[in-house]
GROMACS .gro file of C-alpha atoms in nm:
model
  297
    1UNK     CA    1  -2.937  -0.138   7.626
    2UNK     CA    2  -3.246   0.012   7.728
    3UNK     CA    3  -3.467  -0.141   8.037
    4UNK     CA    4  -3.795  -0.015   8.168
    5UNK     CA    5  -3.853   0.109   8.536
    6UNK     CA    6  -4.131  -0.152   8.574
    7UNK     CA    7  -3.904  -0.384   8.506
    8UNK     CA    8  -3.816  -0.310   8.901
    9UNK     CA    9  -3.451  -0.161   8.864
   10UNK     CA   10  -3.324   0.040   9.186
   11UNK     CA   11  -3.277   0.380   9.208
   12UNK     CA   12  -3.022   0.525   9.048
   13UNK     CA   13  -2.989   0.194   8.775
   14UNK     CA   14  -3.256   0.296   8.622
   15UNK     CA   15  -3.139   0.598   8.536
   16UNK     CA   16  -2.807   0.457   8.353
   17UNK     CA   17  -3.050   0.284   8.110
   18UNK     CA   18  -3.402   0.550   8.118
   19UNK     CA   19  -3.261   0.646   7.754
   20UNK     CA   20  -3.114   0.495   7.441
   21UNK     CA   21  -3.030   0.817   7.333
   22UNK     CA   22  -2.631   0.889   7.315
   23UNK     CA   23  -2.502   1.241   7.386
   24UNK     CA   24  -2.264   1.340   7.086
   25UNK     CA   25  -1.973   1.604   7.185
   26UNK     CA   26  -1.943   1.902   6.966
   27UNK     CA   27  -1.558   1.787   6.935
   28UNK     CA   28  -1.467   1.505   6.750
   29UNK     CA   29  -1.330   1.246   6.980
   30UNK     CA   30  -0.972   1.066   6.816
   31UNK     CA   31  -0.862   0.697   6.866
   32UNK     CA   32  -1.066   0.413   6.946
   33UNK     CA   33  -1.345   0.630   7.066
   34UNK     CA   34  -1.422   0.830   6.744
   35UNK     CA   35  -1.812   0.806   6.721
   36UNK     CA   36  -2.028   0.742   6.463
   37UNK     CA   37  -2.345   0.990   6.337
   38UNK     CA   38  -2.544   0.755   6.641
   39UNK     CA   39  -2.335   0.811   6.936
   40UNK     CA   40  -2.209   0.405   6.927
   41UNK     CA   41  -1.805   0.409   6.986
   42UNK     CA   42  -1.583   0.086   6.778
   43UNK     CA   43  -1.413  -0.042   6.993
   44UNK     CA   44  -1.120  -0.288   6.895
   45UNK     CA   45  -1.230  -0.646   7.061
   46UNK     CA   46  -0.888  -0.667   7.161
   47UNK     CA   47  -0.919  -0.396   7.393
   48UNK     CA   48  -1.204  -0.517   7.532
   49UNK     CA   49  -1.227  -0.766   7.867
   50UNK     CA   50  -1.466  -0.937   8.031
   51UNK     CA   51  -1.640  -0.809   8.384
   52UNK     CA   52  -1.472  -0.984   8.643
   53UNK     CA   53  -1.773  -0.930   8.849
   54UNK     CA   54  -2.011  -1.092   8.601
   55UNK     CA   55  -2.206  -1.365   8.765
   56UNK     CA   56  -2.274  -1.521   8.473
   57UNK     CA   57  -1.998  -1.822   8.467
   58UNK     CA   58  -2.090  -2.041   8.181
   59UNK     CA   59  -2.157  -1.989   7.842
   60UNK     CA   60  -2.355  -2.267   7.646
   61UNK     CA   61  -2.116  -2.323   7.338
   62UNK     CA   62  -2.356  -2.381   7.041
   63UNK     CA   63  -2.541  -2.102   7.074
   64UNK     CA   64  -2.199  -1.863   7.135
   65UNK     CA   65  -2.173  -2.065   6.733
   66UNK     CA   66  -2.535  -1.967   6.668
   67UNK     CA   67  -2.495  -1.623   6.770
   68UNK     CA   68  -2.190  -1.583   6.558
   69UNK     CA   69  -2.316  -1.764   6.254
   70UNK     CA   70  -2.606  -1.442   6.293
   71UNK     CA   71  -2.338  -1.160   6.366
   72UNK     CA   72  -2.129  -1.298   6.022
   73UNK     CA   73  -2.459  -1.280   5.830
   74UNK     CA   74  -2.613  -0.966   5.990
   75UNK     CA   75  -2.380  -0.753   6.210
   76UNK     CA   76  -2.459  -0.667   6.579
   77UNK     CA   77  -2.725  -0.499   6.629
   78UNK     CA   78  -2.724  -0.408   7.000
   79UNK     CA   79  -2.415  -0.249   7.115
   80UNK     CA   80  -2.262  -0.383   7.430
   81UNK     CA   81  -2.181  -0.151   7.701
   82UNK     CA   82  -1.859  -0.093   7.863
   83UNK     CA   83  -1.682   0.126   8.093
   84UNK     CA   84  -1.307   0.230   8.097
   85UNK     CA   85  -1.034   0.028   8.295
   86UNK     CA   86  -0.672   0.101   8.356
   87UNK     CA   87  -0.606  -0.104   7.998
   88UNK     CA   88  -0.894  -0.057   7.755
   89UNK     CA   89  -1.207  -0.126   7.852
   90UNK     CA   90  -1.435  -0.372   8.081
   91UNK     CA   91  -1.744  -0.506   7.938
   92UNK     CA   92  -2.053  -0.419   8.182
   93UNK     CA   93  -2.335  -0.576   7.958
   94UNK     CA   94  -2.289  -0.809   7.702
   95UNK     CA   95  -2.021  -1.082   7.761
   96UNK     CA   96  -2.196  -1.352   7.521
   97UNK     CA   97  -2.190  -1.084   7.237
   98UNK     CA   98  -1.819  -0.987   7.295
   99UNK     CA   99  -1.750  -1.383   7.280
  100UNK     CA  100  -1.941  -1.438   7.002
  101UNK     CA  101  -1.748  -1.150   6.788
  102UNK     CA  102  -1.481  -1.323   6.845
  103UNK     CA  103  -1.589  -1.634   6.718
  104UNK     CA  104  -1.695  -1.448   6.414
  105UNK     CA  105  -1.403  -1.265   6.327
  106UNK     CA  106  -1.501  -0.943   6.455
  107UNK     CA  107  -1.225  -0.682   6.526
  108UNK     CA  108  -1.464  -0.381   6.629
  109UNK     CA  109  -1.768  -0.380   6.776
  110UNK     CA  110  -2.002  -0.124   6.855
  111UNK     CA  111  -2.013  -0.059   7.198
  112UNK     CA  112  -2.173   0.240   7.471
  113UNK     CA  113  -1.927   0.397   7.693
  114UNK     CA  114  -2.008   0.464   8.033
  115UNK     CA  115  -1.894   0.625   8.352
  116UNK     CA  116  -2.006   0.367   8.672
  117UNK     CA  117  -1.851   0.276   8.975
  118UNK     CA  118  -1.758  -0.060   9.074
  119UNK     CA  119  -2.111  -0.116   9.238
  120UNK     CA  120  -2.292   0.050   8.942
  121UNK     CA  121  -2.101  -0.222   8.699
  122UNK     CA  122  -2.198  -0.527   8.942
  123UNK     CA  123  -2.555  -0.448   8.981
  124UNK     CA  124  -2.619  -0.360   8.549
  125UNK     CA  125  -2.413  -0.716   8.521
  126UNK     CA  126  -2.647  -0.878   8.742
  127UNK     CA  127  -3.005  -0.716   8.666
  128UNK     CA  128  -2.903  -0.766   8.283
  129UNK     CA  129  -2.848  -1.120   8.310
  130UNK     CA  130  -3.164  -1.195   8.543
  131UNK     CA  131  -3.370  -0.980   8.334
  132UNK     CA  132  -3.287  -1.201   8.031
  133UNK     CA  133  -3.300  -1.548   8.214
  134UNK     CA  134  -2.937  -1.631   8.161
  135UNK     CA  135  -2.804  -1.688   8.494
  136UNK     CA  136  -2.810  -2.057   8.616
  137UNK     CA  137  -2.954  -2.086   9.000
  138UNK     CA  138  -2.650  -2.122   9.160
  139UNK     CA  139  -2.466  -1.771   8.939
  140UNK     CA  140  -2.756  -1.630   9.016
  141UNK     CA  141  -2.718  -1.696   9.390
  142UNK     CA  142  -2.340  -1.591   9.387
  143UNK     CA  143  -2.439  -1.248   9.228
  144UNK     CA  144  -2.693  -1.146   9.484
  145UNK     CA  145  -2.448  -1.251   9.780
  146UNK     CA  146  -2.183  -1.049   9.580
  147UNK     CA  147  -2.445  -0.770   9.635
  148UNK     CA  148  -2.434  -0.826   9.994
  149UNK     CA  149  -2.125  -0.921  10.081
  150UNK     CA  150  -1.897  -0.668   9.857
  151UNK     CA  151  -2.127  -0.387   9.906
  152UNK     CA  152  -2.288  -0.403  10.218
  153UNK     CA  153  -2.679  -0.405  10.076
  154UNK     CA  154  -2.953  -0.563  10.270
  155UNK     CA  155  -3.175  -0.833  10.147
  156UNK     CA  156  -3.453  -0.541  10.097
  157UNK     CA  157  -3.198  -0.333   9.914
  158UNK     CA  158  -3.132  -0.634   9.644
  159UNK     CA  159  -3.501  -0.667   9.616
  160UNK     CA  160  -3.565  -0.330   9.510
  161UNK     CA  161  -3.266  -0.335   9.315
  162UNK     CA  162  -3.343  -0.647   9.087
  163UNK     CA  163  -3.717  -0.613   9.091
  164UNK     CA  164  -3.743  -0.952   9.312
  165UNK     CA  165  -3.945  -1.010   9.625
  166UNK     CA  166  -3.762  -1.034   9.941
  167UNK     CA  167  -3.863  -1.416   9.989
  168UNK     CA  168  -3.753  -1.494   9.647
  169UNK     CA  169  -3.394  -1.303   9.748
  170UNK     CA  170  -3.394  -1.539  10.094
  171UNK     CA  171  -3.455  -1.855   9.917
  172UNK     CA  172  -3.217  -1.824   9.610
  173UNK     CA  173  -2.919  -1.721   9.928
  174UNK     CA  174  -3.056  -2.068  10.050
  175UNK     CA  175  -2.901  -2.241   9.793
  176UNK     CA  176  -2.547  -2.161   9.848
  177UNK     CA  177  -2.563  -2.355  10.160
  178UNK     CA  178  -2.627  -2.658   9.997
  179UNK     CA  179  -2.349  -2.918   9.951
  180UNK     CA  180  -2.113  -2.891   9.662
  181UNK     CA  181  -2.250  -3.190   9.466
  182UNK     CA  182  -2.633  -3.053   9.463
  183UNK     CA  183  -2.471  -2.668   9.349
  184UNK     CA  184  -2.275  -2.866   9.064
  185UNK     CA  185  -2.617  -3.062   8.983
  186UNK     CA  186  -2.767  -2.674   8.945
  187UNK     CA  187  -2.534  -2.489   8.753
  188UNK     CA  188  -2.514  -2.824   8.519
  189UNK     CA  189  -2.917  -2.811   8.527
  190UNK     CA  190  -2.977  -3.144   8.617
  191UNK     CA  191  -3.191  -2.991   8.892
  192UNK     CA  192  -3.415  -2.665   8.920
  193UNK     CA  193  -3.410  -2.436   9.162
  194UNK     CA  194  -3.728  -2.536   9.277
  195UNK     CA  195  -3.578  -2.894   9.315
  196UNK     CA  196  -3.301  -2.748   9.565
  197UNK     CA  197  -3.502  -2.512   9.741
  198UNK     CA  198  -3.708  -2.896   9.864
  199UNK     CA  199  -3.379  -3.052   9.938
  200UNK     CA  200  -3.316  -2.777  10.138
  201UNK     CA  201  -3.558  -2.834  10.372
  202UNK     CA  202  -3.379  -3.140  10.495
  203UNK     CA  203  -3.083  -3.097  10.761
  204UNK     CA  204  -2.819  -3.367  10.714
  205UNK     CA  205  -2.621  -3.282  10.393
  206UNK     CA  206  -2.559  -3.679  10.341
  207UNK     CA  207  -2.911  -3.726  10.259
  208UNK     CA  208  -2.936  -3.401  10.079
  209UNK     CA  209  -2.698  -3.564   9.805
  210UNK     CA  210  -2.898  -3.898   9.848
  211UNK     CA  211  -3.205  -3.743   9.740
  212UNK     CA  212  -3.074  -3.529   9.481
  213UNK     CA  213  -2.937  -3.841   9.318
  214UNK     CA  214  -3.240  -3.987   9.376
  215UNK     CA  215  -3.435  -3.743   9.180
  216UNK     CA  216  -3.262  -3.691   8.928
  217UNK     CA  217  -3.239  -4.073   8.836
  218UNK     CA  218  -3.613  -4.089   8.861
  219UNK     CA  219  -3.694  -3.763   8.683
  220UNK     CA  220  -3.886  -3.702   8.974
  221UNK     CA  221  -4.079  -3.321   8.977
  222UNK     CA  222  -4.094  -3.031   9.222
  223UNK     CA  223  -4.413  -3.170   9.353
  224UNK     CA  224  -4.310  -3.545   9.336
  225UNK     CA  225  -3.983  -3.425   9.556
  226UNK     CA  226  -4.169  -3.219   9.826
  227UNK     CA  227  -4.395  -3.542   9.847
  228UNK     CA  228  -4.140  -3.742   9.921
  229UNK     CA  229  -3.969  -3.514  10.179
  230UNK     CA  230  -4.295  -3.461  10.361
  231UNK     CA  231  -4.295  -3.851  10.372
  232UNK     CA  232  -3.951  -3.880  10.489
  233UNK     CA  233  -4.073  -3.639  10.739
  234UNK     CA  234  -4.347  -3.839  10.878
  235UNK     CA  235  -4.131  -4.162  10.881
  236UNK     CA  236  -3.856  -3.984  11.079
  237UNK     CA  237  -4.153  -3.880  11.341
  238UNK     CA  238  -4.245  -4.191  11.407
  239UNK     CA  239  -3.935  -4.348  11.454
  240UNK     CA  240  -3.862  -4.093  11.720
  241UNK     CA  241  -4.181  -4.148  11.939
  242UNK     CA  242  -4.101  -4.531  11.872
  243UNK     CA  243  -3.761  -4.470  12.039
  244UNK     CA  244  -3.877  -4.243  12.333
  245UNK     CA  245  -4.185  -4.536  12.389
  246UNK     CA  246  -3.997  -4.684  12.654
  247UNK     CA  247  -4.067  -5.104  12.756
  248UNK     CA  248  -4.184  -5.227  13.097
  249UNK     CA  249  -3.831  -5.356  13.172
  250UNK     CA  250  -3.706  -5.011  13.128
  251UNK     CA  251  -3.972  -4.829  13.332
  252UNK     CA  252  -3.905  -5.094  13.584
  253UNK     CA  253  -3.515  -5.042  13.569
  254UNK     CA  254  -3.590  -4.626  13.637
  255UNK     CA  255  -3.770  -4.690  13.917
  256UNK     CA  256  -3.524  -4.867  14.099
  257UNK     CA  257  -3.242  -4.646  14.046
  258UNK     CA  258  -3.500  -4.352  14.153
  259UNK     CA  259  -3.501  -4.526  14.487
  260UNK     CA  260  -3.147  -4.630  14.486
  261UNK     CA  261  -3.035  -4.276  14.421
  262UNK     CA  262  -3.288  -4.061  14.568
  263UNK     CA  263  -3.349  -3.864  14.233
  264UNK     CA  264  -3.512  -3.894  13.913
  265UNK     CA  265  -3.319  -4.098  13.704
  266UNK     CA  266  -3.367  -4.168  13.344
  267UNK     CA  267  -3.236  -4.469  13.055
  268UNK     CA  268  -3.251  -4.438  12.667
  269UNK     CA  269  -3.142  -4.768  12.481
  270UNK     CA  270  -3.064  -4.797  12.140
  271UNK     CA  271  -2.917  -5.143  12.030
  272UNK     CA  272  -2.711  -5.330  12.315
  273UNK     CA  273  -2.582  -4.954  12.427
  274UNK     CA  274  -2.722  -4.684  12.652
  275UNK     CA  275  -2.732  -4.407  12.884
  276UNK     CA  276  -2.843  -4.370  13.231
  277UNK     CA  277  -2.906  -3.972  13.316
  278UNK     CA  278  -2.920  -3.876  13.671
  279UNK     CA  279  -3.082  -3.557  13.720
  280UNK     CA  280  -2.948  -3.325  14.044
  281UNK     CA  281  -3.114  -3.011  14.194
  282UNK     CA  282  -2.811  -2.800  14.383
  283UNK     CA  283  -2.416  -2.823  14.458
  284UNK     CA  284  -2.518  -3.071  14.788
  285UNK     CA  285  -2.738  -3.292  14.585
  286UNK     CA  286  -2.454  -3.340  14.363
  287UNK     CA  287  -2.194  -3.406  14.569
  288UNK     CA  288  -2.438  -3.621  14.776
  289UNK     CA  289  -2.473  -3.850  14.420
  290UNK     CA  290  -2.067  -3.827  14.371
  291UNK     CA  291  -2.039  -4.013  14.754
  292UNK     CA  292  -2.310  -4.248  14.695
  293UNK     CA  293  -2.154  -4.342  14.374
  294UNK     CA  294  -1.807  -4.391  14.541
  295UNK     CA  295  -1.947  -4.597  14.819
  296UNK     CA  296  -2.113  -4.825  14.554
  297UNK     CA  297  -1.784  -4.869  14.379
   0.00000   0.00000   0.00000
């Protein structure tokens, strides 16, 4: 597999893929590894397993049977690569191809060997996938935290790495701190990133679900979504300043505990219930309120 630099690899990936070119050794190489007049190894598909750092998670089932229907009729074209493991090999680009073989019968496969580290493998796993579109919001998240988490990058690091803008790297993150239900509705695709990344916005995770439901039972769009939030917004404003507006009766009420207690005292109602605050200054003015408090018991 061959990607361009402007594609926005990091330094150092781009130089695993800068050529298509294979190096073939002056000695013929025996077993599974014997090479063909292009440099491309067969490997047996038996020896072959999947990355277990691929972010990629699901694999859409009719077109693994479209893909194989193609490989049956055609071959594969573009090698997968792979790099050796204590047992055969690991697969570091090209997981749907490998599965697809299979379903077509396939015992070897053309492949590319190559020498990486465990880093090296992660970050080819995840830059091929997002360069081709075939992570799902929520993979993609998980493989960009991998980044971070197993390998210590920064946020400006992945940028660079997968050709993404530091925001973009912030707000896909985002998303695995959304409840379980919304990640499920992502990786299903009953709601886009862009969806989640409105939801979001909103605090309590209860009516984070509530909303997601909400939009995807209405088919609702990014735009029709942030509309709604903003409005939720506004609604949620105004029912505050409703509850700090405070009645006569109330004022009243403060004002005689102010001169009861000799400090500012201060009631918020909501229903039948309550709370009277009684604000002190130093360690005498509150044990002054603890004795007057006693002597009104």
């Amino acid at each position: 597999m061959a990607a361009s630099k402007s594609r926005g690899l990091g330094k150092g990936l781009d130089a695993l893929f800068s050529s298509s070119e294979i190096e073939v050794p002056t000695e013929p190489i025996s077993g599974a590894e014997q090479l063909d007049n292009n440099g491309i190894s067969y490997i047996d598909i038996n020896d072959i397993k999947p990355n277990e750092k691929q972010p990629r998670k699901n694999f859409d089932e009719e077109k693994l049977e479209e893909l194989a229907t193609s490989i049956k009729e055609h071959g594969l074209i573009q090698p997968v690569v792979l790099r050796r493991s204590e047992i055969g090999y690991e697969i570091v680009a090209g997981e749907r191809r490998w599965r697809a073989c299979r379903k077509a019968g396939i015992r070897e496969i053309p492949s590319i060997i190559k020498d990486l580290t465990d880093e090296q493998n992660m970050l080819i796993a995840i830059v091929e996938n997002m360069q081709r579109e075939d992570l799902n919001p929520i993979e993609e998240a998980e493989g960009l935290n991998q980044m971070i988490d197993l390998f210590g990058l920064t946020q400006e690091e992945v940028s660079k790495s997968i050709g993404k803008s530091r925001p973009y790297i912030t707000n896909a993150l985002r998303l695995l701190k959304l409840p379980q239900q919304i990640r499920n509705f992502l990786s299903e695709g009953k709601l886009s990133a862009g969806h989640a990344r409105a939801i979001a916005g909103i605090s309590d995770p209860e009516k984070q679900v509530e909303i997601a439901e909400y939009v995807i039972e209405k088919e609702l769009s990014v735009r029709e979504i942030e509309k709604l939030i903003k409005e939720l917004g506004k609604d949620k404003k105004k029912n505050a300043q409703r509850k700090m507006e405070k009645t006569p009766d109330v004022k009243r009420l403060e004002e005689d505990l102010k001169q009861i207690m000799g400090t500012k005292v201060n009631l918020s109602q909501k229903g039948k219930k309550g709370r009277i605050e009684i604000e002190y200054y130093s360690r005498d003015e509150l044990e002054r309120l603890i004795e007057l408090l006693k002597s009104l018991a």
